Amino acid sequence: MHRSAPRLSRILACAAVPVMLVAVGCSSDSGSDGKKSAGSSSSGTAGPKPSEPTVEPAKFTDLPDPCASIGKKTIEDLVPDAKKKGGTAGGSTDLSVRSSCSWNGLDDQGVKGSQYRWMDVGFTRFDSDQSLGSGAKRATADYTKQVTKAKESEGAEKVATEPAAGIGDEATLVTYGLSKTDEDFVYATVVARTGNVVVTLTYNGAGYAGAKTPSSGDIVKGAQKAVKEAVAAVEKTADSEDASSAGGDAKGDATDGSEDTKKDRADAKGDAGSEDSPKSKAKS
């Protein structure tokens, strides 16, 4: 009897060992699965996608009337006896994106011959586009393209290029000579960029019937004067848009104020007629 008791204790102790091992094993597996699950959850979660940089909004959303972009006095000085003093507008499918105007005239000086002058101005506006870039960037590319085009004019002789200071954000003057209709023409083209708009102005002249060929200096001076007015006309479109927007906001504020005033008056009238008002109590 005394021997069987210790033996029974040993048997019970040994039987308990596998149960503990199983418990430990389950606990270990559970912890491992938890870590794996946490790790897979962490690595499987997609982070926020980086947002694309927003392009700079275009400065100008419209173009001026090209035939009104250069002052009448300037037209009279640069193109004497212009056939159409108001200019001839060029064709365009969208005048807010592309427009142009030209003037030409022959100033007959009798026995001294005649002076011929031609001037044209063109505007091209570029909108900002998420895939193409900002309007200013696109206009800069076109500005470079137009300068190259002027320098490579067919038949141009003695081509010269130089920066034109004080005109828009950047400007280039291209001068050259050209022989046509048996006369020597003097050309000056100014390509300017202001914001997201490119302005291209060409001014040229020639002397007919023995008249003296105009000097390059006079042609350049006239072209620069005219293009400055054209660029200023573009820049005024932004001012007029801001003024229009401000006027609309002011009108809206005035309307809101008027509505608030009406409401206050109605509330005051309602208070005066209520039983709790001082005037109502005096009557009772």
Coordinates of C-alpha atoms in Angstrom, one line a residue:
M1 CA 0.0 0.0 0.0
H2 CA 2.8 2.4 0.9
R3 CA 4.6 1.6 -2.4
S4 CA 1.6 2.1 -4.7
A5 CA 1.0 5.7 -3.6
P6 CA 4.4 7.1 -4.9
R7 CA 4.0 5.1 -8.1
L8 CA 0.5 6.5 -8.7
S9 CA 1.9 10.1 -8.2
R10 CA 4.6 9.5 -10.8
I11 CA 2.1 8.2 -13.3
L12 CA -0.1 11.2 -12.8
A13 CA 2.9 13.6 -13.1
C14 CA 4.0 12.0 -16.4
A15 CA 0.5 12.1 -17.8
A16 CA 0.3 15.8 -17.1
V17 CA 3.5 16.6 -19.1
P18 CA 2.1 16.1 -22.6
V19 CA -0.9 18.3 -21.7
M20 CA 1.5 21.1 -20.7
L21 CA 3.6 20.7 -23.9
V22 CA 0.5 20.8 -26.0
A23 CA -0.6 24.0 -24.2
V24 CA 2.8 25.6 -24.7
G25 CA 2.8 24.5 -28.4
C26 CA -0.5 26.1 -29.0
S27 CA 0.5 29.3 -27.2
S28 CA 3.7 29.5 -29.3
D29 CA 1.8 28.9 -32.6
S30 CA -0.8 31.5 -31.7
G31 CA 1.9 34.1 -31.1
S32 CA 3.7 33.3 -34.3
D33 CA 0.4 33.5 -36.3
G34 CA -0.3 36.8 -34.7
K35 CA 3.0 38.3 -35.6
K36 CA 2.7 37.0 -39.2
S37 CA -0.8 38.4 -39.5
A38 CA 0.3 41.7 -38.2
G39 CA 3.3 41.8 -40.5
S40 CA 1.2 40.9 -43.6
S41 CA -1.4 43.5 -42.6
S42 CA 1.2 46.1 -42.3
S43 CA 3.0 45.3 -45.6
G44 CA -0.3 44.7 -47.5
T45 CA -1.8 48.1 -46.7
A46 CA -1.3 50.5 -49.6
G47 CA 0.0 53.9 -48.5
P48 CA -1.5 57.2 -49.9
K49 CA -0.6 58.0 -53.5
P50 CA 1.6 61.1 -53.9
S51 CA -0.5 63.9 -55.4
E52 CA 0.7 65.4 -58.7
P53 CA 2.0 68.9 -58.5
T54 CA -0.6 71.5 -59.5
V55 CA 0.4 73.6 -62.5
E56 CA 0.4 77.4 -62.1
P57 CA -2.8 79.0 -63.2
A58 CA -2.7 81.0 -66.4
K59 CA -2.4 84.8 -65.8
F60 CA -4.6 85.8 -68.8
T61 CA -7.8 84.2 -69.7
D62 CA -8.7 86.4 -72.7
L63 CA -7.1 88.6 -75.4
P64 CA -7.7 92.2 -76.4
D65 CA -9.2 93.2 -79.7
P66 CA -6.1 93.2 -81.9
C67 CA -7.3 96.0 -84.1
A68 CA -7.8 98.2 -81.0
S69 CA -4.6 97.2 -79.2
I70 CA -2.5 99.9 -80.9
G71 CA -3.5 103.5 -80.6
K72 CA -5.0 105.4 -83.5
K73 CA -2.4 108.1 -83.3
T74 CA 0.4 105.4 -83.5
I75 CA -1.3 103.9 -86.6
E76 CA -1.5 107.3 -88.3
D77 CA 2.2 107.9 -87.6
L78 CA 3.5 104.5 -88.6
V79 CA 1.1 103.7 -91.5
P80 CA 0.3 107.0 -93.2
D81 CA -2.8 106.8 -95.5
A82 CA -3.7 103.4 -94.2
K83 CA -6.4 101.8 -96.5
K84 CA -8.4 100.8 -93.4
K85 CA -7.5 102.9 -90.4
G86 CA -9.4 100.4 -88.2
G87 CA -7.2 97.6 -89.5
T88 CA -8.1 94.3 -91.1
A89 CA -8.7 91.5 -88.6
G90 CA -7.3 88.0 -89.3
G91 CA -9.4 84.9 -89.3
S92 CA -9.6 82.9 -86.1
T93 CA -11.8 80.1 -84.7
D94 CA -11.4 81.4 -81.2
L95 CA -10.5 85.0 -80.6
S96 CA -9.8 84.4 -76.9
V97 CA -6.9 82.1 -77.9
R98 CA -5.6 83.5 -81.2
S99 CA -6.2 86.8 -83.0
S100 CA -4.4 89.3 -85.3
C101 CA -4.8 92.5 -87.2
S102 CA -2.9 94.3 -90.0
W103 CA -2.6 97.7 -91.6
N104 CA -1.0 98.9 -94.9
G105 CA -0.9 102.2 -96.7
L106 CA 0.9 104.0 -99.5
D107 CA 1.8 107.6 -98.8
D108 CA 2.0 109.3 -102.2
Q109 CA 4.6 112.2 -102.1
G110 CA 4.2 113.2 -105.7
V111 CA 7.5 113.7 -107.6
K112 CA 9.3 112.5 -104.5
G113 CA 7.8 109.1 -104.9
S114 CA 5.8 107.1 -102.4
Q115 CA 6.4 105.5 -99.0
Y116 CA 4.8 102.1 -98.3
R117 CA 4.3 100.8 -94.8
W118 CA 2.8 97.5 -93.5
M119 CA 2.3 96.5 -89.9
D120 CA 0.6 93.5 -88.3
V121 CA 0.2 92.3 -84.8
G122 CA -0.7 88.8 -83.6
F123 CA -1.6 87.4 -80.2
T124 CA -1.5 83.7 -79.0
R125 CA -2.7 82.7 -75.6
F126 CA -1.9 79.4 -73.8
D127 CA -4.0 77.9 -71.0
S128 CA -2.4 75.9 -68.2
D129 CA -2.8 72.2 -68.6
Q130 CA -1.9 69.4 -66.1
S131 CA -0.4 67.3 -68.7
L132 CA 1.2 70.0 -70.9
G133 CA 2.4 72.4 -68.2
S134 CA 1.6 76.0 -67.2
G135 CA 0.4 78.6 -69.7
A136 CA 3.6 80.6 -69.1
K137 CA 5.8 77.6 -69.8
R138 CA 3.9 76.8 -73.0
A139 CA 4.0 80.4 -74.1
T140 CA 7.8 80.5 -73.5
A141 CA 8.2 77.5 -75.8
D142 CA 6.1 79.3 -78.5
Y143 CA 8.0 82.5 -78.0
T144 CA 11.3 80.8 -78.8
K145 CA 9.6 79.2 -81.9
Q146 CA 8.4 82.6 -83.2
V147 CA 11.8 84.2 -82.8
T148 CA 13.4 81.3 -84.8
K149 CA 10.6 81.7 -87.5
A150 CA 11.4 85.4 -87.8
K151 CA 15.1 84.8 -88.2
E152 CA 14.5 82.2 -90.9
S153 CA 12.1 84.4 -93.0
E154 CA 12.5 83.4 -96.7
G155 CA 14.7 85.7 -98.6
A156 CA 15.9 87.6 -95.5
E157 CA 19.2 89.4 -95.8
K158 CA 21.5 90.7 -93.1
V159 CA 19.5 89.2 -90.3
A160 CA 20.3 90.6 -86.8
T161 CA 18.8 89.6 -83.4
E162 CA 19.0 91.3 -80.1
P163 CA 17.0 91.4 -76.8
A164 CA 14.4 94.1 -76.6
A165 CA 14.5 95.4 -73.0
G166 CA 11.4 96.8 -71.2
I167 CA 8.8 94.9 -73.2
G168 CA 6.7 92.3 -71.3
D169 CA 8.5 89.5 -69.5
E170 CA 10.9 89.0 -72.4
A171 CA 11.2 90.2 -75.9
T172 CA 13.5 89.8 -78.9
L173 CA 14.0 92.2 -81.9
V174 CA 14.8 90.6 -85.3
T175 CA 15.8 92.9 -88.2
Y176 CA 16.5 92.1 -91.8
G177 CA 16.2 93.3 -95.3
L178 CA 14.1 91.8 -98.1
S179 CA 14.0 92.6 -101.8
K180 CA 10.6 92.2 -103.5
T181 CA 8.6 94.0 -106.3
D182 CA 12.0 95.4 -107.3
E183 CA 12.2 97.4 -104.1
D184 CA 14.3 97.1 -101.0
F185 CA 12.1 96.5 -97.9
V186 CA 13.3 97.0 -94.3
Y187 CA 11.8 94.7 -91.7
A188 CA 11.6 94.7 -87.9
T189 CA 9.8 91.9 -86.0
V190 CA 9.4 92.0 -82.2
V191 CA 8.4 88.9 -80.5
A192 CA 7.3 89.4 -76.9
R193 CA 5.9 87.3 -74.1
T194 CA 3.8 88.5 -71.2
G195 CA 2.7 85.8 -68.9
N196 CA 0.9 83.1 -71.0
V197 CA 0.5 85.3 -74.1
V198 CA 2.9 85.7 -77.0
V199 CA 2.8 88.9 -79.0
T200 CA 4.4 89.1 -82.5
L201 CA 4.5 92.4 -84.3
T202 CA 6.1 93.0 -87.7
Y203 CA 6.6 96.4 -89.2
N204 CA 8.2 97.0 -92.6
G205 CA 8.5 99.7 -95.3
A206 CA 9.9 100.6 -98.7
G207 CA 10.3 103.6 -100.9
Y208 CA 8.6 103.5 -104.3
A209 CA 9.1 105.5 -107.5
G210 CA 12.5 106.8 -106.5
A211 CA 11.5 107.5 -102.8
K212 CA 14.2 106.9 -100.3
T213 CA 14.3 103.6 -98.5
P214 CA 13.3 104.0 -94.8
S215 CA 16.1 103.7 -92.3
S216 CA 16.3 100.6 -90.2
G217 CA 16.4 102.8 -87.1
D218 CA 13.0 104.4 -87.9
I219 CA 11.5 101.0 -88.6
V220 CA 12.8 99.5 -85.4
K221 CA 11.7 102.5 -83.4
G222 CA 8.2 102.3 -84.8
A223 CA 7.9 98.5 -84.2
Q224 CA 9.0 98.9 -80.6
K225 CA 6.5 101.7 -79.9
A226 CA 3.6 99.7 -81.4
V227 CA 4.5 96.4 -79.6
K228 CA 4.6 98.1 -76.3
E229 CA 1.1 99.3 -76.8
A230 CA 0.0 95.8 -77.8
V231 CA 1.6 94.2 -74.7
A232 CA 0.0 96.9 -72.5
A233 CA -3.4 96.0 -74.1
V234 CA -2.9 92.4 -73.1
E235 CA -2.0 93.3 -69.6
K236 CA -5.1 95.5 -69.2
T237 CA -7.3 92.4 -69.8
A238 CA -6.2 91.1 -66.4
D239 CA -6.9 94.4 -64.7
S240 CA -10.4 94.5 -66.3
E241 CA -11.1 90.9 -65.2
D242 CA -10.0 91.7 -61.6
A243 CA -12.2 94.8 -61.6
S244 CA -15.1 92.8 -62.9
S245 CA -14.6 90.2 -60.3
A246 CA -14.3 92.8 -57.5
G247 CA -17.4 94.5 -58.7
G248 CA -19.3 91.2 -58.6
D249 CA -18.1 90.5 -55.1
A250 CA -19.0 94.0 -53.9
K251 CA -22.5 93.7 -55.4
G252 CA -22.9 90.3 -53.7
D253 CA -21.8 91.8 -50.4
A254 CA -24.2 94.7 -50.8
T255 CA -27.1 92.3 -51.5
D256 CA -26.2 90.2 -48.5
G257 CA -26.1 93.4 -46.4
S258 CA -29.5 94.4 -47.7
E259 CA -31.0 91.1 -46.9
D260 CA -29.6 91.2 -43.4
T261 CA -31.0 94.7 -42.9
K262 CA -34.4 93.6 -44.1
K263 CA -34.3 90.7 -41.7
D264 CA -33.3 92.9 -38.8
R265 CA -36.2 95.3 -39.5
A266 CA -38.6 92.4 -39.7
D267 CA -37.4 91.0 -36.3
A268 CA -37.7 94.5 -34.8
K269 CA -41.2 94.9 -36.0
G270 CA -42.1 91.4 -34.7
D271 CA -40.6 92.3 -31.3
A272 CA -42.6 95.6 -31.2
G273 CA -45.9 93.7 -31.8
S274 CA -45.2 90.9 -29.3
E275 CA -46.9 90.7 -25.9
D276 CA -43.5 90.8 -24.1
S277 CA -42.5 94.1 -25.7
P278 CA -42.4 97.2 -23.5
K279 CA -44.9 98.9 -25.8
S280 CA -47.4 96.0 -25.4
K281 CA -47.1 96.1 -21.6
A282 CA -47.8 99.9 -21.5
K283 CA -51.1 99.4 -23.4
S284 CA -52.3 96.7 -20.9

